[in-house]
XYZ file of N, CA, C and O in Angstrom:
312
model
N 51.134 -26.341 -10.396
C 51.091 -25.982 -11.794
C 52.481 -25.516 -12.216
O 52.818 -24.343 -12.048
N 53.177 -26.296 -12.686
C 54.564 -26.032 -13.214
C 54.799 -24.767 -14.196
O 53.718 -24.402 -14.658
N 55.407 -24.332 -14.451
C 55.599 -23.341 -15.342
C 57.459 -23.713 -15.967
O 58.242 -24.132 -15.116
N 57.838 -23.565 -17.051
C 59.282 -23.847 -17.599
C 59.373 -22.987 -18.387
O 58.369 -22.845 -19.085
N 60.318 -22.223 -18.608
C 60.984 -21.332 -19.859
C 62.037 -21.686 -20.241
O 62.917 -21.807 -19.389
N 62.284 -21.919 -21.333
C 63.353 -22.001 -22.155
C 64.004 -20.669 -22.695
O 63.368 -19.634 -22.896
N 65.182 -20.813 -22.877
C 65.348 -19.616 -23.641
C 66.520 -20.151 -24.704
O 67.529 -20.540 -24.116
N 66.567 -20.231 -25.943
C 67.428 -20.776 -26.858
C 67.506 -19.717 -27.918
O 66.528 -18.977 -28.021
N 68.603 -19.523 -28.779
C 68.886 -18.824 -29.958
C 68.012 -19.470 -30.858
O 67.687 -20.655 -30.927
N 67.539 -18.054 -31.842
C 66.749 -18.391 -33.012
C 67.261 -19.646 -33.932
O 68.417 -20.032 -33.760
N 66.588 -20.171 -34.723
C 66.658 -21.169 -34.817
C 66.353 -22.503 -34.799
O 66.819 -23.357 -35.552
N 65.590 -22.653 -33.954
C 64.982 -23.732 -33.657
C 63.657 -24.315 -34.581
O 62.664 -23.635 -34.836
N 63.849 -25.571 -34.973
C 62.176 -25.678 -35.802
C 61.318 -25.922 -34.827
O 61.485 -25.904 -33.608
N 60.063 -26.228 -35.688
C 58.949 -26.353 -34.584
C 58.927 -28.010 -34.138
O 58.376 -28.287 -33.072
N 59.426 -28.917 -34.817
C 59.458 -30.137 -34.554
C 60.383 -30.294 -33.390
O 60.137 -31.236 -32.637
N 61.446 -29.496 -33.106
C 62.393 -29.682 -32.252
C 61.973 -29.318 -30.928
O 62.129 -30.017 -29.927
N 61.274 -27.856 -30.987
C 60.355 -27.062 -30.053
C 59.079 -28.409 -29.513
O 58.975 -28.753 -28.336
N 58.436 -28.855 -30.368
C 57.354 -30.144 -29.746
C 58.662 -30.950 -29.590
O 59.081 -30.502 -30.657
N 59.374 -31.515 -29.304
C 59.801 -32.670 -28.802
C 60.615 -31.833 -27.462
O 61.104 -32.625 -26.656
N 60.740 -30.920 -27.256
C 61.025 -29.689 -25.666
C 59.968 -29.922 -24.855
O 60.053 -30.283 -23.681
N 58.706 -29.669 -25.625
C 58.044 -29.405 -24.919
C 57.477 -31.021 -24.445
O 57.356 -31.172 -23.229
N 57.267 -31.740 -24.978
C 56.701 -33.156 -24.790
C 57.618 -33.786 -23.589
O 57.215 -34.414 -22.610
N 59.087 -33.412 -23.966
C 60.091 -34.431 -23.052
C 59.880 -33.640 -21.896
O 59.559 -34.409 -20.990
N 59.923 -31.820 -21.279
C 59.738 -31.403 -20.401
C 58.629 -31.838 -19.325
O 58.646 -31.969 -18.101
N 57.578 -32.016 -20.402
C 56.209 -32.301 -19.672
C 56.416 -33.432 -19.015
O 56.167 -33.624 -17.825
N 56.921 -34.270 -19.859
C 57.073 -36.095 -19.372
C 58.169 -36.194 -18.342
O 58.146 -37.317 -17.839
N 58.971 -35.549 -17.921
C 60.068 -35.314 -16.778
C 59.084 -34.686 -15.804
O 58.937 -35.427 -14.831
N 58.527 -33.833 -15.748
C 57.682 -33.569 -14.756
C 56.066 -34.200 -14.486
O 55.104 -34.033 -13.736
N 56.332 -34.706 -15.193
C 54.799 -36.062 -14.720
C 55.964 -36.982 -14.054
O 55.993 -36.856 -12.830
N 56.962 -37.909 -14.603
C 57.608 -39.085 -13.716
C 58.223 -38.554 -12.676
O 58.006 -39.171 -11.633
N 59.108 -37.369 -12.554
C 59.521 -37.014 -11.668
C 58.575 -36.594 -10.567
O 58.409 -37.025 -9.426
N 58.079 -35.744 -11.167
C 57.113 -34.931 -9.690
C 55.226 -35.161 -9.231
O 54.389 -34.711 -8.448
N 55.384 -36.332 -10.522
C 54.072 -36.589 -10.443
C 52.812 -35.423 -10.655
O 51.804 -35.393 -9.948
N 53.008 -34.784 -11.418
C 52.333 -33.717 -11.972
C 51.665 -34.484 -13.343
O 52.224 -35.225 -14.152
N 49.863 -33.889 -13.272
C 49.524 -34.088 -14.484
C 49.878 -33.022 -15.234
O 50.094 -31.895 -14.789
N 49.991 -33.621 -17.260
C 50.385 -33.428 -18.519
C 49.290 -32.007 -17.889
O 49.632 -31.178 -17.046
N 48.543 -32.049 -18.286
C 47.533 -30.815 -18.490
C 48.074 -29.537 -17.460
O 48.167 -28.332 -17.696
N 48.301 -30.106 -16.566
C 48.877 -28.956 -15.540
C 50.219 -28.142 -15.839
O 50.415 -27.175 -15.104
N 51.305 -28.455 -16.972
C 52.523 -28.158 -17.076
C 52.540 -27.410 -18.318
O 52.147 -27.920 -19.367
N 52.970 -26.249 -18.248
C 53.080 -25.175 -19.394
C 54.104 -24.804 -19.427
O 54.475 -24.152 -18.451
N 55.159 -25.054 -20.667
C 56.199 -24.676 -21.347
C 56.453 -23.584 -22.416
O 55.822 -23.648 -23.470
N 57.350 -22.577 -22.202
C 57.374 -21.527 -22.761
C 58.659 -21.436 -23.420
O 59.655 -21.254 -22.721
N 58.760 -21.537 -24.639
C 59.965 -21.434 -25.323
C 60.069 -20.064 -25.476
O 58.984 -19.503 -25.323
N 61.273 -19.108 -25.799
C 61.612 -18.002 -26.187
C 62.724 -17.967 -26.925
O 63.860 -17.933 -26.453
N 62.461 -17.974 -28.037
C 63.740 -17.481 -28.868
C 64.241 -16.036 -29.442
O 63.629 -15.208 -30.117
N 65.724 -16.030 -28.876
C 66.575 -15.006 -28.552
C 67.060 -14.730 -29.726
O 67.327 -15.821 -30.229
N 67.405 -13.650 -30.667
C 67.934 -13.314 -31.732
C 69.671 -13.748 -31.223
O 70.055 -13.629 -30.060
N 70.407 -14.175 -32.183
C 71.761 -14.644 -31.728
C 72.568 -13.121 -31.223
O 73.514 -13.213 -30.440
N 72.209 -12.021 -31.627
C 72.913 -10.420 -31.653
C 72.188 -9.946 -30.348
O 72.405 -8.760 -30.100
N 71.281 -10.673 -29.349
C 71.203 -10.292 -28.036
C 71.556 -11.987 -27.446
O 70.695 -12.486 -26.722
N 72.275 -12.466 -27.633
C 72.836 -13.124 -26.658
C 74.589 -13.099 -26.673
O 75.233 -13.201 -27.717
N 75.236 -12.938 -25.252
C 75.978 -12.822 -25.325
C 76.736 -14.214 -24.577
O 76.056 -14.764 -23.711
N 78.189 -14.836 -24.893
C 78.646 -15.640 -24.190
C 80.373 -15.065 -24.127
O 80.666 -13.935 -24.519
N 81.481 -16.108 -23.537
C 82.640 -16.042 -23.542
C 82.882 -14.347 -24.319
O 83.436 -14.152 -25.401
N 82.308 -13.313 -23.428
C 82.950 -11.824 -23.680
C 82.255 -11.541 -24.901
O 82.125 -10.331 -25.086
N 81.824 -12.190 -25.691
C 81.195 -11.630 -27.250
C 80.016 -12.402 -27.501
O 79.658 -13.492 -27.055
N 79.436 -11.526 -28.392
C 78.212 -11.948 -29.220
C 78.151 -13.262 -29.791
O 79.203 -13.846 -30.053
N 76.975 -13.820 -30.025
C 77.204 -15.110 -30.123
C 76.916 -15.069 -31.517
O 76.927 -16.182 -32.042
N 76.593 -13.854 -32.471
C 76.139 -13.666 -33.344
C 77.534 -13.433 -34.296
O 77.737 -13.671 -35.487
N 78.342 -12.897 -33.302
C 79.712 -12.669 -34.157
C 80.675 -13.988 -34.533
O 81.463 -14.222 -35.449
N 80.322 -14.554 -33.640
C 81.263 -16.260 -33.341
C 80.300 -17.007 -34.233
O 80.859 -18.064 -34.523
N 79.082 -16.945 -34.816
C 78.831 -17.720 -35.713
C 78.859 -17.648 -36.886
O 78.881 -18.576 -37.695
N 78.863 -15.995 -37.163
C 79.328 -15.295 -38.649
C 80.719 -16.002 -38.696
O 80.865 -16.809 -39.614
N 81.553 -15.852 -38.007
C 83.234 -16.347 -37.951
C 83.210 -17.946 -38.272
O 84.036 -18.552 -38.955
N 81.987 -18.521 -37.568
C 82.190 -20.120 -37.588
C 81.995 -20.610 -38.789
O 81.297 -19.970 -39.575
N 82.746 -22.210 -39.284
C 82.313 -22.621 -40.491
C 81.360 -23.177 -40.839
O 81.089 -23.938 -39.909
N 80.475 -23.325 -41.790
C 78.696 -23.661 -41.829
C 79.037 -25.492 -41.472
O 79.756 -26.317 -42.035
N 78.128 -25.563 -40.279
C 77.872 -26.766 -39.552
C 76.521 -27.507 -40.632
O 75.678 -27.054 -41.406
N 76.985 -29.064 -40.063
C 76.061 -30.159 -40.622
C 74.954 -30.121 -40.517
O 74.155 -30.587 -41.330
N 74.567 -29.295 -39.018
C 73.337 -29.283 -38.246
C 73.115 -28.254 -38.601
O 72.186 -28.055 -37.819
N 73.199 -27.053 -39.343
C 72.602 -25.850 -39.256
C 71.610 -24.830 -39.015
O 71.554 -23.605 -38.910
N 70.837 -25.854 -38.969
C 69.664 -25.355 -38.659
C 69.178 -25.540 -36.914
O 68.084 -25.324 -36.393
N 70.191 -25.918 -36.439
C 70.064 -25.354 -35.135
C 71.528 -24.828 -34.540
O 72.648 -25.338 -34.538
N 70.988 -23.544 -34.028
C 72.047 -22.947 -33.787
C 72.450 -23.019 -32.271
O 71.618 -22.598 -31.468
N 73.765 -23.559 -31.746
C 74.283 -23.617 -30.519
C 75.483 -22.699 -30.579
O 76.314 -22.720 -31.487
N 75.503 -21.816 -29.439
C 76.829 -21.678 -28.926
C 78.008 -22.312 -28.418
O 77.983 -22.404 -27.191
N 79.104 -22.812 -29.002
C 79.637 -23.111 -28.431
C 80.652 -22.335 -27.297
O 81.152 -21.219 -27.438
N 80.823 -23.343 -26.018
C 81.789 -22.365 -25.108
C 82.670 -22.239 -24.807
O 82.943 -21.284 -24.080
């Protein structure tokens, strides 16, 4: 019985979150031969002001950054 956590900055829609969870599941059915029903995926989204990368907040580096195309999902860059 597989278990997966994600952990990604807020942000994320829910369409993006089902296509995590669908592609995770489907990597572990071809790969490991695990049935769909058996594999439970746990997303967690992290407020950007508790994650930290390269020495600082990732919350501060995106206030600083210029508004991206994609905005609505938020990546750190490193």
């Amino acid at each position: 019985m597989p278990y997966v956590k994600i952990e990604v900055i807020e942000g994320v829609t829910r369409e993006q979150k089902a296509g995590l969870v669908a592609d995770v599941t489907q990597s572990l059915v071809t790969r490991l031969g695990k049935k769909p029903e058996t594999v439970f995926v746990v997303i967690h989204e992290v407020p950007a002001e508790n994650w930290g990368a390269g020495g600082g907040l990732v919350a501060d580096r995106m206030a600083a950054a210029p508004p991206r195309e994609d905005a609505n999902v938020a990546v750190p860059s490193a």
